Amino acid sequence: METGTKDSISLAGHSEMFSRELLNAIPQQIWTTDEQGILNNVNDQVSRDLGIENQVIISAGWSIFMHPDDLSHSLANWNESLETGHEYVNEVRLRFADGYYYWHLIRAKRILHNQGYIWVGSNTNINEQKANESRKDEFISIASHELKTPLTAIKGFTQMLSRQISETKASSFLHRITSQLERLEKLIADLMDVSKINAGKMAFNLAEFDFSKMLRETVAGLQQVYPKYQLILQDQAPIHFKGDQFRLEQVVQNFVANAVKYSPDADLVLIKATLEQDYLIVSVTDYGIGIKPEHLSKLFDRYYRADNSSARFEGLGLGLYISADIIKRHGGSFWIESEQGKGSTFHFKLPLSVGQTILPEVKIPDRYKDKYISIKCNNENGIMHVEWYGHQDMHSVKHGGKLMIEYLRNNRCSKVFNDNRAVLGTWSEASDWAANVWLPLMELAGLRHFAWVFSASAFSQLSAKKSVENEEATSDVRFFANAENAWQWLHALSPKKS
Ligand code: ADP
């Protein structure tokens, strides 16, 4: 009995060592967090890739190594997983020791461990797949442009010919040619839109417009295209909206065209626009083939087509992907209710006030601006000039703080002129994070001297002081009531000197 116990102890020790060695040998980043999502363990592959000791990575968390453009969606998904317990799956770029970002597929699952939950995650390097994807995108972009030029010429000549020909049979053929050309034009336009989205070059022209009128005219136009269907516009509230009219029209057209296309045995499509709280909600209902639950969350992905439609209905699987991008770029969201065999309702929701997402107005290597923060790096004197605006909260401070780290490091600045004069109210909820996570990482990124120009708000001043309360800080942080004095102090320090 006694021997048995000894054996099991040594076996347990052996197996623990084996697991550790195994984890460290896996060429994939493996990690765990506690139930609240706080990182508490990483395998050696993580430090090999990131070039930083495991303990530092654990105390900093993943977000600091992520590309700033991937942060907000990754955090939103992570918070959602923490709330629901559902698996977390995301693709993000992680910054490696060589200074380059590499695409990773991050997955994490919640498991029961010692009567509580923990999260076990893996980060798989998918940089090669992403590179291939972008080669394919580039090809599609070139091909669609090349296809467009002859198509435009054919369309022009067909129109000229239609004006010349009066013979009934010939003009009916020309009519058919024109409608096929329009289909081809739509396919090419979708391919070009996808290329623009992938390259981050989809431009939006925001202006105030009469949304109700746009909806009325779009539905009337589509009714002409689909005379066999009954398109009914319901509950039209008078709505003025600021957005890109052409692109939002495209979303409505796509939803309605799908409602028609996927209703081979029904002829009714209901379109509804309502105002709820601060949102405009548009819904398109059909009584068509419906969608199986397992497809619902994937329909807005690029090239995705549900199995019951791919063989029977033509299409590239791009319309909803493009619509999703347009809606997201307006700060909105979308969702679907559907029952297979009974029909579907596609909804999208747009905020009437400015959305919660922080959209950059300027984003170039040495300059950044959004409605909360502006960052300018001067590579000559090594000073990063930062201005904060308006009311700040946890979300905006973390967002701005992470950008500061990124810009400081990339531009090799060591001094910061941090101007809080335009800040209102308090942002105390973020000060602990700033002191314990942000400041050490700023120092790791190269910070030596930090001139903090106070806001007039006493609450903001308190938040600022709390933000640098870190006994281990190695940089020289000074507060100034007067911006001139802050500049003088920074300029008196020799350029780029630590
Ligand atoms: P496409 O229609 O060209 O395939 P979309 O991106 O517009 O591309 O739609 C993606 C997929 O979503 C479709 O292939 C189809 O499976 C499904 N879908 C879209 N709208 C509907 C609808 N109203 N009813 C049923 N399925 C739909």
Coordinates of C-alpha atoms and ligand atoms in Angstrom, one line a residue:
M1 CA 0.0 0.0 0.0
E2 CA 2.8 2.4 1.1
T3 CA 4.8 1.5 -2.0
G4 CA 1.8 2.1 -4.1
T5 CA 1.4 5.6 -2.7
K6 CA 5.1 6.4 -3.3
D7 CA 4.9 5.2 -6.8
S8 CA 1.8 7.3 -7.6
I9 CA 3.6 10.4 -6.1
S10 CA 6.6 9.9 -8.3
L11 CA 4.4 9.1 -11.3
A12 CA 2.4 12.2 -10.7
G13 CA 5.6 14.3 -10.5
H14 CA 6.9 12.6 -13.6
S15 CA 3.7 13.2 -15.5
E16 CA 3.7 16.9 -14.5
M17 CA 7.2 17.3 -15.7
F18 CA 6.4 15.5 -18.9
S19 CA 3.4 17.8 -19.5
R20 CA 5.5 20.8 -18.9
E21 CA 8.2 19.6 -21.3
L22 CA 5.6 18.6 -23.8
L23 CA 3.9 22.0 -23.6
N24 CA 7.3 23.8 -24.1
A25 CA 8.2 21.5 -27.1
I26 CA 4.9 22.2 -29.0
P27 CA 5.7 24.7 -31.8
Q28 CA 2.5 26.6 -31.0
Q29 CA 1.9 29.2 -28.3
I30 CA -0.1 27.7 -25.4
W31 CA -1.5 29.6 -22.5
T32 CA -4.0 29.7 -19.7
T33 CA -6.0 32.3 -17.9
D34 CA -8.0 32.3 -14.7
E35 CA -11.8 32.4 -14.8
Q36 CA -11.8 36.2 -15.2
G37 CA -9.5 36.0 -18.2
I38 CA -6.3 37.1 -16.6
L39 CA -3.3 35.5 -18.2
N40 CA -1.5 33.2 -15.7
N41 CA 0.6 30.8 -17.7
V42 CA 2.3 30.7 -21.1
N43 CA 4.6 28.0 -22.6
D44 CA 8.1 28.7 -23.8
Q45 CA 7.1 29.1 -27.4
V46 CA 5.5 32.4 -26.5
S47 CA 8.7 33.9 -25.1
R48 CA 10.7 32.5 -28.0
D49 CA 8.4 34.3 -30.4
L50 CA 7.9 37.5 -28.6
G51 CA 11.4 37.8 -27.2
I52 CA 10.2 38.7 -23.8
E53 CA 10.3 36.6 -20.6
N54 CA 7.3 34.6 -19.7
Q55 CA 6.6 36.5 -16.5
V56 CA 6.6 39.9 -18.2
I57 CA 4.2 38.6 -20.8
I58 CA 1.9 37.2 -18.1
S59 CA 1.7 40.5 -16.3
A60 CA 1.3 42.5 -19.4
G61 CA -1.4 40.3 -21.1
W62 CA -1.9 39.7 -24.8
S63 CA -3.3 43.0 -25.9
I64 CA 0.0 44.8 -25.7
F65 CA 1.5 42.5 -28.3
M66 CA -1.5 42.8 -30.6
H67 CA -1.7 45.0 -33.6
P68 CA -3.7 48.1 -32.7
D69 CA -6.1 47.5 -35.5
D70 CA -7.0 44.0 -34.1
L71 CA -7.4 45.1 -30.5
S72 CA -11.0 46.3 -30.3
H73 CA -12.6 43.3 -32.0
S74 CA -10.4 40.9 -30.2
L75 CA -11.2 42.5 -26.8
A76 CA -14.9 42.6 -27.6
N77 CA -14.9 38.9 -28.6
W78 CA -12.9 38.0 -25.5
N79 CA -15.3 39.8 -23.2
E80 CA -18.2 38.1 -24.8
S81 CA -16.6 34.7 -24.3
L82 CA -15.8 35.5 -20.7
E83 CA -19.5 36.4 -20.2
T84 CA -21.0 33.5 -22.1
G85 CA -18.3 30.8 -21.6
H86 CA -18.4 30.2 -25.3
E87 CA -15.2 29.3 -27.2
Y88 CA -13.1 32.2 -28.2
V89 CA -11.8 32.2 -31.8
N90 CA -10.1 35.1 -33.4
E91 CA -7.4 36.1 -35.9
V92 CA -5.0 38.8 -34.8
R93 CA -1.5 40.0 -35.5
L94 CA 1.1 39.5 -32.7
R95 CA 4.3 41.5 -32.6
F96 CA 7.4 39.2 -32.5
A97 CA 10.9 39.9 -31.2
D98 CA 12.0 41.0 -34.7
G99 CA 9.5 43.9 -34.6
Y100 CA 7.2 42.4 -37.3
Y101 CA 3.6 41.4 -36.8
Y102 CA 2.6 37.8 -37.6
W103 CA -1.0 36.6 -38.1
H104 CA -2.2 34.1 -35.5
L105 CA -5.4 32.1 -35.1
I106 CA -6.2 32.4 -31.4
R107 CA -8.6 29.9 -29.8
A108 CA -9.5 29.4 -26.2
K109 CA -11.8 27.1 -24.4
R110 CA -13.2 27.2 -20.9
I111 CA -12.6 24.1 -18.9
L112 CA -13.4 22.9 -15.3
H113 CA -10.3 22.8 -13.2
N114 CA -10.1 22.3 -9.4
Q115 CA -13.8 23.1 -8.9
G116 CA -13.5 26.3 -10.9
Y117 CA -13.1 27.4 -14.5
I118 CA -10.0 28.2 -16.3
W119 CA -9.4 29.1 -20.0
V120 CA -6.9 27.1 -22.1
G121 CA -5.8 28.8 -25.3
S122 CA -3.5 28.3 -28.3
N123 CA -2.1 30.8 -30.8
T124 CA -1.3 29.2 -34.2
N125 CA 0.9 31.1 -36.6
I126 CA -1.2 31.5 -39.8
N127 CA 1.0 34.1 -41.4
E128 CA 1.7 32.0 -44.5
Q129 CA -2.0 31.3 -45.1
K130 CA -2.7 35.0 -44.7
A131 CA 0.0 35.9 -47.3
N132 CA -1.5 33.4 -49.8
E133 CA -4.9 35.0 -49.1
S134 CA -3.6 38.4 -49.8
R135 CA -2.0 37.2 -53.1
K136 CA -5.4 35.8 -54.0
D137 CA -7.1 39.2 -53.1
E138 CA -4.5 41.0 -55.2
F139 CA -5.3 38.8 -58.1
I140 CA -9.1 39.3 -57.7
S141 CA -8.5 43.1 -57.6
I142 CA -6.4 43.1 -60.8
A143 CA -8.7 40.7 -62.6
S144 CA -11.9 42.6 -61.7
H145 CA -10.4 45.9 -62.9
E146 CA -9.3 44.2 -66.1
L147 CA -12.8 42.7 -66.7
K148 CA -14.5 46.0 -66.1
T149 CA -12.8 47.9 -68.9
P150 CA -14.1 45.7 -71.9
L151 CA -17.5 45.3 -70.1
T152 CA -17.9 49.1 -70.0
A153 CA -17.1 49.3 -73.7
I154 CA -19.6 46.4 -74.6
K155 CA -22.3 48.1 -72.6
G156 CA -21.7 51.4 -74.3
F157 CA -21.9 49.8 -77.8
T158 CA -25.0 47.8 -76.9
Q159 CA -26.7 51.0 -75.8
M160 CA -25.8 52.7 -79.1
L161 CA -27.1 49.7 -81.0
S162 CA -30.4 49.6 -79.1
R163 CA -31.0 53.2 -80.3
Q164 CA -30.4 52.2 -83.9
I165 CA -32.4 49.1 -84.1
S166 CA -36.2 49.1 -84.2
E167 CA -36.7 45.5 -85.4
T168 CA -38.6 43.6 -82.6
K169 CA -36.6 40.4 -82.5
A170 CA -33.3 42.1 -82.6
S171 CA -34.3 44.6 -79.9
S172 CA -35.5 41.7 -77.7
F173 CA -32.1 40.1 -78.0
L174 CA -30.4 43.4 -77.2
H175 CA -32.7 43.7 -74.1
R176 CA -31.5 40.3 -72.9
I177 CA -27.8 41.2 -73.6
T178 CA -28.3 44.3 -71.5
S179 CA -29.8 42.5 -68.6
Q180 CA -27.0 39.9 -68.6
L181 CA -24.4 42.7 -68.8
E182 CA -26.0 44.3 -65.8
R183 CA -25.6 41.0 -63.9
L184 CA -22.0 40.8 -65.0
E185 CA -21.5 44.4 -63.9
K186 CA -22.9 43.6 -60.4
L187 CA -20.6 40.6 -60.0
I188 CA -17.6 42.7 -61.0
A189 CA -18.6 45.5 -58.7
D190 CA -18.9 43.1 -55.8
L191 CA -15.4 41.7 -56.5
M192 CA -14.1 45.2 -56.7
D193 CA -15.8 46.1 -53.4
V194 CA -14.3 43.1 -51.7
S195 CA -10.8 44.1 -52.9
K196 CA -11.4 47.6 -51.5
I197 CA -12.5 46.2 -48.2
N198 CA -9.5 43.9 -47.9
A199 CA -7.1 46.7 -48.8
G200 CA -8.9 49.0 -46.3
K201 CA -9.6 51.4 -49.1
M202 CA -13.4 51.4 -49.1
A203 CA -14.2 55.1 -49.0
F204 CA -17.3 56.5 -47.4
N205 CA -19.0 59.8 -48.2
L206 CA -20.9 60.8 -45.1
A207 CA -23.7 63.3 -45.4
E208 CA -27.1 63.9 -43.9
F209 CA -29.9 62.4 -46.0
D210 CA -33.6 61.4 -45.9
F211 CA -33.4 57.7 -45.1
S212 CA -37.1 57.2 -45.5
K213 CA -37.0 58.7 -49.0
M214 CA -34.0 56.5 -49.9
L215 CA -35.8 53.4 -48.7
R216 CA -39.0 54.3 -50.6
E217 CA -37.1 54.9 -53.8
T218 CA -35.0 51.8 -53.5
V219 CA -37.9 49.5 -52.8
A220 CA -39.8 51.1 -55.8
G221 CA -36.8 50.5 -58.0
L222 CA -36.5 46.9 -56.9
Q223 CA -40.2 46.4 -57.5
Q224 CA -39.6 47.2 -61.1
V225 CA -36.8 44.7 -61.2
Y226 CA -38.9 41.9 -59.5
P227 CA -42.4 42.4 -60.9
K228 CA -43.5 38.9 -59.8
Y229 CA -42.8 39.7 -56.1
Q230 CA -44.7 41.9 -53.7
L231 CA -42.3 44.2 -52.0
I232 CA -44.1 45.9 -49.1
L233 CA -42.7 48.8 -47.2
Q234 CA -44.1 48.9 -43.6
D235 CA -44.2 51.3 -40.7
Q236 CA -42.2 54.0 -42.3
A237 CA -41.1 56.5 -39.7
P238 CA -39.6 59.8 -41.0
I239 CA -35.9 59.4 -40.5
H240 CA -33.0 61.6 -41.3
F241 CA -29.6 59.9 -41.1
K242 CA -26.0 60.8 -41.5
G243 CA -24.1 58.2 -43.5
D244 CA -23.2 57.1 -47.0
Q245 CA -26.5 57.0 -48.8
F246 CA -25.1 55.1 -51.8
R247 CA -23.6 52.4 -49.6
L248 CA -26.6 52.0 -47.3
E249 CA -28.8 51.7 -50.4
Q250 CA -26.5 48.9 -51.5
V251 CA -27.2 47.1 -48.2
V252 CA -31.0 47.4 -48.6
Q253 CA -30.7 46.2 -52.2
N254 CA -28.7 43.2 -51.2
F255 CA -31.0 42.2 -48.4
V256 CA -34.1 42.6 -50.6
A257 CA -32.4 40.9 -53.6
N258 CA -31.5 37.9 -51.4
A259 CA -35.0 37.8 -49.9
V260 CA -36.3 37.5 -53.5
K261 CA -33.6 35.1 -54.7
Y262 CA -34.1 32.7 -51.8
S263 CA -37.9 32.7 -52.0
P264 CA -38.5 30.4 -55.0
D265 CA -41.9 29.4 -53.8
A266 CA -43.1 32.6 -52.1
D267 CA -43.7 36.1 -53.4
L268 CA -43.9 38.3 -50.4
V269 CA -41.1 40.5 -49.0
L270 CA -41.7 42.9 -46.1
I271 CA -39.3 45.8 -45.5
K272 CA -39.6 47.8 -42.3
A273 CA -37.7 50.8 -40.8
T274 CA -38.2 51.8 -37.2
L275 CA -36.6 54.1 -34.7
E276 CA -35.8 52.5 -31.3
Q277 CA -34.0 54.6 -28.6
D278 CA -31.0 55.9 -30.4
Y279 CA -31.0 53.5 -33.2
L280 CA -32.5 53.1 -36.7
I281 CA -33.4 49.5 -37.4
V282 CA -34.2 48.1 -40.8
S283 CA -35.6 44.6 -41.3
V284 CA -36.3 42.6 -44.4
T285 CA -38.5 39.5 -44.0
D286 CA -39.1 36.8 -46.6
Y287 CA -41.0 33.5 -46.5
G288 CA -38.4 31.6 -48.5
I289 CA -36.1 28.7 -47.9
G290 CA -34.8 29.9 -44.5
I291 CA -31.4 29.1 -43.0
K292 CA -30.2 26.3 -40.7
P293 CA -29.0 27.6 -37.3
E294 CA -25.4 26.4 -37.8
H295 CA -25.0 28.7 -40.8
L296 CA -26.4 31.9 -39.2
S297 CA -23.2 33.3 -37.7
K298 CA -21.1 32.5 -40.8
L299 CA -23.3 34.1 -43.5
F300 CA -21.6 37.4 -43.3
D301 CA -18.2 35.8 -43.9
R302 CA -16.5 36.3 -47.3
Y303 CA -17.5 33.7 -49.9
Y304 CA -19.7 31.9 -47.4
R305 CA -22.8 30.2 -48.9
A306 CA -25.2 27.9 -47.0
D307 CA -25.2 24.4 -48.4
N308 CA -28.9 24.5 -49.3
S309 CA -28.3 27.5 -51.6
S310 CA -24.9 27.0 -53.2
A311 CA -26.1 24.4 -55.7
R312 CA -29.5 25.9 -56.5
F313 CA -29.0 29.6 -56.5
E314 CA -26.3 31.6 -58.3
G315 CA -24.0 34.0 -56.4
L316 CA -20.5 34.5 -55.1
G317 CA -21.3 34.8 -51.4
L318 CA -20.0 38.3 -51.3
G319 CA -23.1 40.5 -50.8
L320 CA -23.6 40.0 -47.1
Y321 CA -19.8 40.3 -46.5
I322 CA -19.9 43.7 -48.2
S323 CA -23.1 44.7 -46.4
A324 CA -21.6 43.7 -43.0
D325 CA -18.6 46.0 -43.7
I326 CA -20.8 48.9 -44.7
I327 CA -22.9 48.5 -41.5
K328 CA -19.9 48.1 -39.3
R329 CA -18.2 51.2 -40.7
H330 CA -21.4 53.1 -39.8
G331 CA -20.9 51.9 -36.2
G332 CA -23.9 49.5 -36.6
S333 CA -24.6 45.8 -36.3
F334 CA -26.8 43.2 -37.9
W335 CA -28.5 40.0 -37.0
I336 CA -30.7 37.3 -38.6
E337 CA -33.8 35.4 -37.4
S338 CA -34.6 32.4 -39.5
E339 CA -36.3 29.1 -39.6
Q340 CA -35.5 26.6 -42.3
G341 CA -38.3 26.2 -44.8
K342 CA -40.3 29.1 -43.3
G343 CA -38.2 32.2 -44.1
S344 CA -35.8 34.7 -42.7
T345 CA -35.6 38.2 -41.4
F346 CA -32.4 40.1 -41.9
H347 CA -32.0 43.1 -39.6
F348 CA -29.5 45.9 -39.4
K349 CA -29.2 48.6 -36.8
L350 CA -27.4 51.9 -37.1
P351 CA -26.7 54.3 -34.3
L352 CA -28.3 57.7 -34.8
S353 CA -25.6 59.4 -32.7
V354 CA -21.9 58.7 -33.3
G355 CA -21.1 55.1 -32.7
Q356 CA -19.1 53.6 -29.7
T357 CA -16.3 52.5 -31.9
I358 CA -13.3 54.8 -32.0
L359 CA -12.6 55.4 -35.7
P360 CA -9.3 56.9 -36.6
E361 CA -9.4 60.1 -38.7
V362 CA -5.7 60.0 -39.4
K363 CA -3.4 57.0 -39.2
I364 CA 0.0 57.1 -40.6
P365 CA 3.4 55.9 -39.2
D366 CA 4.2 59.0 -37.2
R367 CA 0.7 60.5 -36.7
Y368 CA -2.6 59.4 -35.4
K369 CA -5.9 61.1 -34.6
D370 CA -9.4 60.2 -33.5
K371 CA -12.0 62.0 -31.5
Y372 CA -10.2 61.2 -28.1
I373 CA -6.5 61.5 -28.9
S374 CA -4.0 62.9 -31.3
I375 CA -0.4 61.6 -31.5
K376 CA 2.5 63.2 -33.4
C377 CA 6.0 61.9 -33.3
N378 CA 9.0 64.1 -34.0
N379 CA 11.8 61.8 -35.0
E380 CA 14.3 64.6 -34.9
N381 CA 14.0 65.6 -31.3
G382 CA 12.5 62.3 -30.1
I383 CA 9.4 64.0 -28.6
M384 CA 6.0 62.5 -29.0
H385 CA 3.3 65.1 -28.8
V386 CA 0.0 63.7 -27.4
E387 CA -3.3 65.6 -27.0
W388 CA -6.3 64.1 -25.3
Y389 CA -9.8 65.5 -25.8
G390 CA -13.2 65.6 -24.0
H391 CA -14.6 63.0 -21.6
Q392 CA -12.4 59.9 -21.3
D393 CA -13.3 56.5 -20.0
M394 CA -11.7 53.1 -19.5
H395 CA -12.2 52.2 -23.1
S396 CA -10.8 55.4 -24.6
V397 CA -7.9 55.6 -22.2
K398 CA -6.8 52.0 -22.9
H399 CA -7.2 52.6 -26.6
G400 CA -5.2 55.8 -26.5
G401 CA -2.6 54.3 -24.1
K402 CA -1.9 51.3 -26.3
L403 CA -1.5 53.6 -29.3
M404 CA 1.0 55.7 -27.4
I405 CA 3.1 52.6 -26.7
E406 CA 2.9 51.6 -30.3
Y407 CA 3.8 55.0 -31.7
L408 CA 6.5 55.6 -29.1
R409 CA 8.2 52.3 -29.9
N410 CA 7.9 52.5 -33.7
N411 CA 9.2 56.1 -33.9
R412 CA 11.9 55.5 -31.3
C413 CA 10.8 58.5 -29.1
S414 CA 11.9 58.7 -25.5
K415 CA 10.1 61.9 -24.5
V416 CA 6.4 62.6 -24.3
F417 CA 4.6 65.9 -24.1
N418 CA 1.2 64.7 -22.8
D419 CA -1.4 67.5 -23.1
N420 CA -4.5 67.0 -21.0
R421 CA -5.8 70.6 -21.2
A422 CA -8.8 69.6 -23.3
V423 CA -9.8 66.7 -21.0
L424 CA -13.0 67.0 -19.1
G425 CA -14.2 65.2 -15.9
T426 CA -12.6 62.1 -14.4
W427 CA -11.3 58.8 -15.9
S428 CA -10.3 57.3 -12.5
E429 CA -11.5 53.8 -13.6
A430 CA -8.5 53.6 -15.9
S431 CA -5.7 54.9 -13.6
D432 CA -4.8 51.6 -11.9
W433 CA -4.4 50.0 -15.4
A434 CA -2.3 53.0 -16.4
A435 CA 0.0 52.8 -13.4
N436 CA 0.5 49.0 -13.3
V437 CA 0.3 48.0 -17.0
W438 CA 0.6 51.0 -19.2
L439 CA 3.5 52.9 -17.6
P440 CA 5.9 49.9 -17.3
L441 CA 5.1 49.0 -21.0
M442 CA 5.8 52.6 -22.0
E443 CA 9.2 52.3 -20.3
L444 CA 9.8 49.0 -22.1
A445 CA 9.0 50.8 -25.3
G446 CA 11.6 53.5 -24.7
L447 CA 10.0 56.1 -22.4
R448 CA 12.5 58.2 -20.4
H449 CA 10.9 61.6 -19.8
F450 CA 7.2 62.4 -19.5
A451 CA 5.8 65.9 -19.2
W452 CA 2.2 65.8 -18.2
V453 CA 0.3 69.0 -18.7
F454 CA -2.8 69.1 -16.4
S455 CA -6.4 69.5 -17.4
A456 CA -8.2 72.2 -15.6
S457 CA -10.5 69.6 -14.2
A458 CA -9.5 68.6 -10.6
F459 CA -10.9 65.1 -11.2
S460 CA -8.8 64.7 -14.2
Q461 CA -5.7 65.8 -12.3
L462 CA -6.3 63.2 -9.6
S463 CA -6.6 60.5 -12.3
A464 CA -3.4 61.7 -13.9
K465 CA -1.4 61.5 -10.6
K466 CA -2.9 58.1 -9.8
S467 CA -1.9 56.9 -13.2
V468 CA 1.8 57.1 -12.5
E469 CA 1.8 55.9 -8.9
N470 CA 4.2 53.0 -9.5
E471 CA 7.2 52.6 -7.2
E472 CA 9.1 50.7 -9.7
A473 CA 8.9 53.4 -12.4
T474 CA 12.2 54.2 -14.0
S475 CA 11.2 57.2 -16.1
D476 CA 11.1 60.8 -15.0
V477 CA 7.4 61.9 -14.9
R478 CA 6.6 65.6 -14.2
F479 CA 3.3 67.4 -14.0
F480 CA 2.9 71.0 -15.3
A481 CA 0.1 73.5 -15.0
N482 CA 1.7 75.5 -17.7
A483 CA 2.4 74.0 -21.2
E484 CA 5.2 76.4 -21.9
N485 CA 7.2 75.1 -18.9
A486 CA 6.6 71.5 -20.0
W487 CA 8.0 72.2 -23.5
Q488 CA 11.0 74.0 -22.0
W489 CA 11.8 71.0 -19.8
L490 CA 11.6 68.5 -22.6
H491 CA 13.6 70.7 -25.1
A492 CA 16.4 71.3 -22.6
L493 CA 17.0 67.5 -22.6
S494 CA 19.4 66.6 -25.4
P495 CA 17.7 65.1 -28.5
K496 CA 16.8 61.4 -28.1
K497 CA 19.0 61.2 -25.1
S498 CA 17.7 59.0 -22.3
Ligands
ADP1 P1 -24.9 35.1 -52.4 O1 -26.4 35.4 -52.3 O2 -24.3 35.7 -53.7 O3 -24.6 33.7 -52.2 P2 -24.7 36.7 -50.0 O4 -23.4 37.1 -49.3 O5 -25.7 37.8 -50.3 O6 -24.2 35.9 -51.3 O7 -25.4 35.6 -49.1 C1 -24.6 34.6 -48.5 C2 -25.4 33.4 -48.2 O8 -26.4 33.7 -47.2 C3 -26.2 32.9 -49.4 O9 -25.4 32.0 -50.2 C4 -27.4 32.1 -48.8 O10 -26.9 30.8 -48.4 C5 -27.6 32.9 -47.5 N1 -28.7 33.8 -47.6 C6 -28.7 35.2 -47.7 N2 -29.9 35.7 -47.7 C7 -30.8 34.7 -47.5 C8 -32.2 34.6 -47.4 N3 -33.0 35.7 -47.5 N4 -32.7 33.4 -47.2 C9 -32.0 32.3 -47.1 N5 -30.6 32.3 -47.2 C10 -30.0 33.5 -47.4

